[in-house]
Amino acid sequence: MSEQSGDTAVESPEGAVPPTDALVVAEDVRKSFGRLEVLKGIDLQVRRGEVMCVIGPSGSGKSTFLRCVNHLEKLTGGRLWVNGELMGYRERRGRLYELREKEIAAQRSDIGMVFQRFNLFPHLTALGNVMEAPVQVKRQSKAVAAAKAMELLERVGLPDKAGAYPEQLSGGQQQRVAIARALAMEPSLMLFDEPTSALDPELVGEVLDVMRDLAAGGMTMMVVTHEMGFAREVGDSLVFMDDGVVVESGAPDEVLSNPRHERTRAFLSKVL
């Protein structure tokens, strides 16, 4: 299989229409960087309202897969649907052709992503960071966007930091602003790429509390994480990845307490 940019094709097998109760459907998703095959055929589904936690060793392909979900990484092969639409591609005669950037941006607007590093705009206040996308992308008025942004800062426990710049905030506060910024676009899916890994240990809890609140509110979430307690408590499903494949998946308590595969047991023996 080969990947090319622009309006050229990525080979893809014919596949059934994804189930309507699944918000995310991955079918034989593959990704290579040159000769290095990072994803070797990922098949999974995320139901609406589900919290899926993804665990595994560094280099297993977790973050790459998450970036494929919102087309920050282009597929080498396979298919990925979000909200019933092929993400980043259109299909013609069994082959996938990459959409134009404007079309991809429209798809991405329904997907919020929170990274390891907070990626806030340093020249904007917390309020300004949360307002930016609704004003620039959705063309909301500044008054409407500011009111919504204040509601979101309240939701993440930071209404008193609306006027603060990122450098004036702790890591945990910056990550909570980043979550509020992602929510400002009213996404149907939230992606979290190890959102607490860059935080000091005492700041992890405040970010996980916000994520617990989102889960309780029914937000569909895919969370790459090393926080096994969070995965057990909040996750509806747990996926263990290693060497570019899904080794094992199931209910979090079942996978963590009674893993079926030796690779899973070896990994969990080091982190639990």
JSON list of N, CA and C in Angstrom, two decimals, residues 124-168:
[
{"chain": "A", "resi": 124, "resn": "LEU", "atom": "N", "xyz": [-2.31, 35.06, 23.91]},
{"chain": "A", "resi": 124, "resn": "LEU", "atom": "CA", "xyz": [-3.72, 35.20, 24.25]},
{"chain": "A", "resi": 124, "resn": "LEU", "atom": "C", "xyz": [-3.97, 34.78, 25.70]},
{"chain": "A", "resi": 125, "resn": "THR", "atom": "N", "xyz": [-4.92, 35.44, 26.34]},
{"chain": "A", "resi": 125, "resn": "THR", "atom": "CA", "xyz": [-5.32, 35.04, 27.68]},
{"chain": "A", "resi": 125, "resn": "THR", "atom": "C", "xyz": [-6.05, 33.70, 27.64]},
{"chain": "A", "resi": 126, "resn": "ALA", "atom": "N", "xyz": [-6.35, 33.16, 28.80]},
{"chain": "A", "resi": 126, "resn": "ALA", "atom": "CA", "xyz": [-7.14, 31.93, 28.86]},
{"chain": "A", "resi": 126, "resn": "ALA", "atom": "C", "xyz": [-8.46, 32.12, 28.12]},
{"chain": "A", "resi": 127, "resn": "LEU", "atom": "N", "xyz": [-9.13, 33.24, 28.36]},
{"chain": "A", "resi": 127, "resn": "LEU", "atom": "CA", "xyz": [-10.39, 33.52, 27.68]},
{"chain": "A", "resi": 127, "resn": "LEU", "atom": "C", "xyz": [-10.18, 33.62, 26.17]},
{"chain": "A", "resi": 128, "resn": "GLY", "atom": "N", "xyz": [-9.12, 34.30, 25.77]},
{"chain": "A", "resi": 128, "resn": "GLY", "atom": "CA", "xyz": [-8.83, 34.46, 24.35]},
{"chain": "A", "resi": 128, "resn": "GLY", "atom": "C", "xyz": [-8.54, 33.14, 23.67]},
{"chain": "A", "resi": 129, "resn": "ASN", "atom": "N", "xyz": [-7.83, 32.24, 24.35]},
{"chain": "A", "resi": 129, "resn": "ASN", "atom": "CA", "xyz": [-7.54, 30.93, 23.79]},
{"chain": "A", "resi": 129, "resn": "ASN", "atom": "C", "xyz": [-8.82, 30.14, 23.55]},
{"chain": "A", "resi": 130, "resn": "VAL", "atom": "N", "xyz": [-9.75, 30.21, 24.49]},
{"chain": "A", "resi": 130, "resn": "VAL", "atom": "CA", "xyz": [-10.99, 29.44, 24.36]},
{"chain": "A", "resi": 130, "resn": "VAL", "atom": "C", "xyz": [-11.90, 30.05, 23.30]},
{"chain": "A", "resi": 131, "resn": "MET", "atom": "N", "xyz": [-11.85, 31.36, 23.14]},
{"chain": "A", "resi": 131, "resn": "MET", "atom": "CA", "xyz": [-12.69, 32.06, 22.16]},
{"chain": "A", "resi": 131, "resn": "MET", "atom": "C", "xyz": [-12.20, 31.89, 20.73]},
{"chain": "A", "resi": 132, "resn": "GLU", "atom": "N", "xyz": [-10.92, 31.65, 20.54]},
{"chain": "A", "resi": 132, "resn": "GLU", "atom": "CA", "xyz": [-10.29, 31.82, 19.23]},
{"chain": "A", "resi": 132, "resn": "GLU", "atom": "C", "xyz": [-10.96, 31.00, 18.13]},
{"chain": "A", "resi": 133, "resn": "ALA", "atom": "N", "xyz": [-11.12, 29.71, 18.33]},
{"chain": "A", "resi": 133, "resn": "ALA", "atom": "CA", "xyz": [-11.67, 28.87, 17.26]},
{"chain": "A", "resi": 133, "resn": "ALA", "atom": "C", "xyz": [-13.13, 29.20, 16.94]},
{"chain": "A", "resi": 134, "resn": "PRO", "atom": "N", "xyz": [-14.01, 29.38, 17.94]},
{"chain": "A", "resi": 134, "resn": "PRO", "atom": "CA", "xyz": [-15.39, 29.75, 17.59]},
{"chain": "A", "resi": 134, "resn": "PRO", "atom": "C", "xyz": [-15.48, 31.05, 16.78]},
{"chain": "A", "resi": 135, "resn": "VAL", "atom": "N", "xyz": [-14.60, 32.03, 17.08]},
{"chain": "A", "resi": 135, "resn": "VAL", "atom": "CA", "xyz": [-14.62, 33.29, 16.35]},
{"chain": "A", "resi": 135, "resn": "VAL", "atom": "C", "xyz": [-14.06, 33.10, 14.94]},
{"chain": "A", "resi": 136, "resn": "GLN", "atom": "N", "xyz": [-12.90, 32.42, 14.84]},
{"chain": "A", "resi": 136, "resn": "GLN", "atom": "CA", "xyz": [-12.22, 32.31, 13.56]},
{"chain": "A", "resi": 136, "resn": "GLN", "atom": "C", "xyz": [-12.83, 31.25, 12.64]},
{"chain": "A", "resi": 137, "resn": "VAL", "atom": "N", "xyz": [-13.26, 30.14, 13.23]},
{"chain": "A", "resi": 137, "resn": "VAL", "atom": "CA", "xyz": [-13.76, 29.01, 12.42]},
{"chain": "A", "resi": 137, "resn": "VAL", "atom": "C", "xyz": [-15.28, 29.05, 12.28]},
{"chain": "A", "resi": 138, "resn": "LYS", "atom": "N", "xyz": [-15.98, 29.25, 13.39]},
{"chain": "A", "resi": 138, "resn": "LYS", "atom": "CA", "xyz": [-17.44, 29.25, 13.36]},
{"chain": "A", "resi": 138, "resn": "LYS", "atom": "C", "xyz": [-18.03, 30.62, 13.07]},
{"chain": "A", "resi": 139, "resn": "ARG", "atom": "N", "xyz": [-17.17, 31.65, 13.05]},
{"chain": "A", "resi": 139, "resn": "ARG", "atom": "CA", "xyz": [-17.59, 33.02, 12.80]},
{"chain": "A", "resi": 139, "resn": "ARG", "atom": "C", "xyz": [-18.60, 33.51, 13.82]},
{"chain": "A", "resi": 140, "resn": "GLN", "atom": "N", "xyz": [-18.47, 33.03, 15.07]},
{"chain": "A", "resi": 140, "resn": "GLN", "atom": "CA", "xyz": [-19.31, 33.56, 16.14]},
{"chain": "A", "resi": 140, "resn": "GLN", "atom": "C", "xyz": [-18.89, 34.99, 16.44]},
{"chain": "A", "resi": 141, "resn": "SER", "atom": "N", "xyz": [-19.85, 35.78, 16.92]},
{"chain": "A", "resi": 141, "resn": "SER", "atom": "CA", "xyz": [-19.50, 37.12, 17.38]},
{"chain": "A", "resi": 141, "resn": "SER", "atom": "C", "xyz": [-18.63, 37.01, 18.62]},
{"chain": "A", "resi": 142, "resn": "LYS", "atom": "N", "xyz": [-17.80, 38.00, 18.86]},
{"chain": "A", "resi": 142, "resn": "LYS", "atom": "CA", "xyz": [-16.92, 37.96, 20.03]},
{"chain": "A", "resi": 142, "resn": "LYS", "atom": "C", "xyz": [-17.72, 37.93, 21.32]},
{"chain": "A", "resi": 143, "resn": "ALA", "atom": "N", "xyz": [-18.86, 38.59, 21.34]},
{"chain": "A", "resi": 143, "resn": "ALA", "atom": "CA", "xyz": [-19.68, 38.60, 22.55]},
{"chain": "A", "resi": 143, "resn": "ALA", "atom": "C", "xyz": [-20.22, 37.21, 22.86]},
{"chain": "A", "resi": 144, "resn": "VAL", "atom": "N", "xyz": [-20.73, 36.54, 21.83]},
{"chain": "A", "resi": 144, "resn": "VAL", "atom": "CA", "xyz": [-21.26, 35.18, 22.03]},
{"chain": "A", "resi": 144, "resn": "VAL", "atom": "C", "xyz": [-20.15, 34.22, 22.42]},
{"chain": "A", "resi": 145, "resn": "ALA", "atom": "N", "xyz": [-19.02, 34.32, 21.72]},
{"chain": "A", "resi": 145, "resn": "ALA", "atom": "CA", "xyz": [-17.90, 33.43, 22.00]},
{"chain": "A", "resi": 145, "resn": "ALA", "atom": "C", "xyz": [-17.34, 33.66, 23.40]},
{"chain": "A", "resi": 146, "resn": "ALA", "atom": "N", "xyz": [-17.29, 34.92, 23.84]},
{"chain": "A", "resi": 146, "resn": "ALA", "atom": "CA", "xyz": [-16.77, 35.23, 25.18]},
{"chain": "A", "resi": 146, "resn": "ALA", "atom": "C", "xyz": [-17.68, 34.67, 26.26]},
{"chain": "A", "resi": 147, "resn": "ALA", "atom": "N", "xyz": [-18.98, 34.78, 26.05]},
{"chain": "A", "resi": 147, "resn": "ALA", "atom": "CA", "xyz": [-19.93, 34.26, 27.05]},
{"chain": "A", "resi": 147, "resn": "ALA", "atom": "C", "xyz": [-19.80, 32.74, 27.15]},
{"chain": "A", "resi": 148, "resn": "LYS", "atom": "N", "xyz": [-19.70, 32.07, 26.00]},
{"chain": "A", "resi": 148, "resn": "LYS", "atom": "CA", "xyz": [-19.54, 30.61, 26.00]},
{"chain": "A", "resi": 148, "resn": "LYS", "atom": "C", "xyz": [-18.21, 30.21, 26.62]},
{"chain": "A", "resi": 149, "resn": "ALA", "atom": "N", "xyz": [-17.16, 30.98, 26.31]},
{"chain": "A", "resi": 149, "resn": "ALA", "atom": "CA", "xyz": [-15.83, 30.68, 26.86]},
{"chain": "A", "resi": 149, "resn": "ALA", "atom": "C", "xyz": [-15.82, 30.80, 28.37]},
{"chain": "A", "resi": 150, "resn": "MET", "atom": "N", "xyz": [-16.51, 31.79, 28.89]},
{"chain": "A", "resi": 150, "resn": "MET", "atom": "CA", "xyz": [-16.57, 31.93, 30.35]},
{"chain": "A", "resi": 150, "resn": "MET", "atom": "C", "xyz": [-17.31, 30.75, 30.98]},
{"chain": "A", "resi": 151, "resn": "GLU", "atom": "N", "xyz": [-18.34, 30.26, 30.32]},
{"chain": "A", "resi": 151, "resn": "GLU", "atom": "CA", "xyz": [-19.06, 29.08, 30.82]},
{"chain": "A", "resi": 151, "resn": "GLU", "atom": "C", "xyz": [-18.12, 27.88, 30.87]},
{"chain": "A", "resi": 152, "resn": "LEU", "atom": "N", "xyz": [-17.28, 27.73, 29.83]},
{"chain": "A", "resi": 152, "resn": "LEU", "atom": "CA", "xyz": [-16.38, 26.60, 29.78]},
{"chain": "A", "resi": 152, "resn": "LEU", "atom": "C", "xyz": [-15.26, 26.73, 30.81]},
{"chain": "A", "resi": 153, "resn": "LEU", "atom": "N", "xyz": [-14.76, 27.94, 31.01]},
{"chain": "A", "resi": 153, "resn": "LEU", "atom": "CA", "xyz": [-13.75, 28.13, 32.05]},
{"chain": "A", "resi": 153, "resn": "LEU", "atom": "C", "xyz": [-14.34, 27.83, 33.43]},
{"chain": "A", "resi": 154, "resn": "GLU", "atom": "N", "xyz": [-15.60, 28.17, 33.60]},
{"chain": "A", "resi": 154, "resn": "GLU", "atom": "CA", "xyz": [-16.29, 27.81, 34.85]},
{"chain": "A", "resi": 154, "resn": "GLU", "atom": "C", "xyz": [-16.37, 26.29, 34.98]},
{"chain": "A", "resi": 155, "resn": "ARG", "atom": "N", "xyz": [-16.66, 25.64, 33.89]},
{"chain": "A", "resi": 155, "resn": "ARG", "atom": "CA", "xyz": [-16.81, 24.18, 33.90]},
{"chain": "A", "resi": 155, "resn": "ARG", "atom": "C", "xyz": [-15.51, 23.49, 34.29]},
{"chain": "A", "resi": 156, "resn": "VAL", "atom": "N", "xyz": [-14.37, 24.04, 33.86]},
{"chain": "A", "resi": 156, "resn": "VAL", "atom": "CA", "xyz": [-13.08, 23.42, 34.19]},
{"chain": "A", "resi": 156, "resn": "VAL", "atom": "C", "xyz": [-12.46, 24.04, 35.45]},
{"chain": "A", "resi": 157, "resn": "GLY", "atom": "N", "xyz": [-13.25, 24.86, 36.15]},
{"chain": "A", "resi": 157, "resn": "GLY", "atom": "CA", "xyz": [-12.81, 25.38, 37.44]},
{"chain": "A", "resi": 157, "resn": "GLY", "atom": "C", "xyz": [-11.84, 26.54, 37.38]},
{"chain": "A", "resi": 158, "resn": "LEU", "atom": "N", "xyz": [-11.89, 27.32, 36.29]},
{"chain": "A", "resi": 158, "resn": "LEU", "atom": "CA", "xyz": [-10.91, 28.40, 36.13]},
{"chain": "A", "resi": 158, "resn": "LEU", "atom": "C", "xyz": [-11.54, 29.75, 35.76]},
{"chain": "A", "resi": 159, "resn": "PRO", "atom": "N", "xyz": [-12.72, 30.09, 36.27]},
{"chain": "A", "resi": 159, "resn": "PRO", "atom": "CA", "xyz": [-13.30, 31.39, 35.88]},
{"chain": "A", "resi": 159, "resn": "PRO", "atom": "C", "xyz": [-12.45, 32.57, 36.34]},
{"chain": "A", "resi": 160, "resn": "ASP", "atom": "N", "xyz": [-11.71, 32.39, 37.42]},
{"chain": "A", "resi": 160, "resn": "ASP", "atom": "CA", "xyz": [-10.88, 33.48, 37.95]},
{"chain": "A", "resi": 160, "resn": "ASP", "atom": "C", "xyz": [-9.59, 33.67, 37.16]},
{"chain": "A", "resi": 161, "resn": "LYS", "atom": "N", "xyz": [-9.32, 32.77, 36.21]},
{"chain": "A", "resi": 161, "resn": "LYS", "atom": "CA", "xyz": [-8.09, 32.86, 35.41]},
{"chain": "A", "resi": 161, "resn": "LYS", "atom": "C", "xyz": [-8.36, 33.32, 33.98]},
{"chain": "A", "resi": 162, "resn": "ALA", "atom": "N", "xyz": [-9.53, 33.86, 33.74]},
{"chain": "A", "resi": 162, "resn": "ALA", "atom": "CA", "xyz": [-9.90, 34.24, 32.37]},
{"chain": "A", "resi": 162, "resn": "ALA", "atom": "C", "xyz": [-8.92, 35.23, 31.77]},
{"chain": "A", "resi": 163, "resn": "GLY", "atom": "N", "xyz": [-8.41, 36.14, 32.58]},
{"chain": "A", "resi": 163, "resn": "GLY", "atom": "CA", "xyz": [-7.51, 37.17, 32.08]},
{"chain": "A", "resi": 163, "resn": "GLY", "atom": "C", "xyz": [-6.04, 36.82, 32.17]},
{"chain": "A", "resi": 164, "resn": "ALA", "atom": "N", "xyz": [-5.72, 35.60, 32.61]},
{"chain": "A", "resi": 164, "resn": "ALA", "atom": "CA", "xyz": [-4.33, 35.20, 32.78]},
{"chain": "A", "resi": 164, "resn": "ALA", "atom": "C", "xyz": [-3.77, 34.65, 31.46]},
{"chain": "A", "resi": 165, "resn": "TYR", "atom": "N", "xyz": [-2.49, 34.92, 31.24]},
{"chain": "A", "resi": 165, "resn": "TYR", "atom": "CA", "xyz": [-1.80, 34.37, 30.08]},
{"chain": "A", "resi": 165, "resn": "TYR", "atom": "C", "xyz": [-1.20, 33.01, 30.44]},
{"chain": "A", "resi": 166, "resn": "PRO", "atom": "N", "xyz": [-0.96, 32.15, 29.45]},
{"chain": "A", "resi": 166, "resn": "PRO", "atom": "CA", "xyz": [-0.45, 30.80, 29.73]},
{"chain": "A", "resi": 166, "resn": "PRO", "atom": "C", "xyz": [0.76, 30.77, 30.66]},
{"chain": "A", "resi": 167, "resn": "GLU", "atom": "N", "xyz": [1.69, 31.70, 30.50]},
{"chain": "A", "resi": 167, "resn": "GLU", "atom": "CA", "xyz": [2.89, 31.69, 31.35]},
{"chain": "A", "resi": 167, "resn": "GLU", "atom": "C", "xyz": [2.58, 31.97, 32.81]},
{"chain": "A", "resi": 168, "resn": "GLN", "atom": "N", "xyz": [1.40, 32.49, 33.08]},
{"chain": "A", "resi": 168, "resn": "GLN", "atom": "CA", "xyz": [0.98, 32.78, 34.44]},
{"chain": "A", "resi": 168, "resn": "GLN", "atom": "C", "xyz": [0.20, 31.63, 35.07]}
]
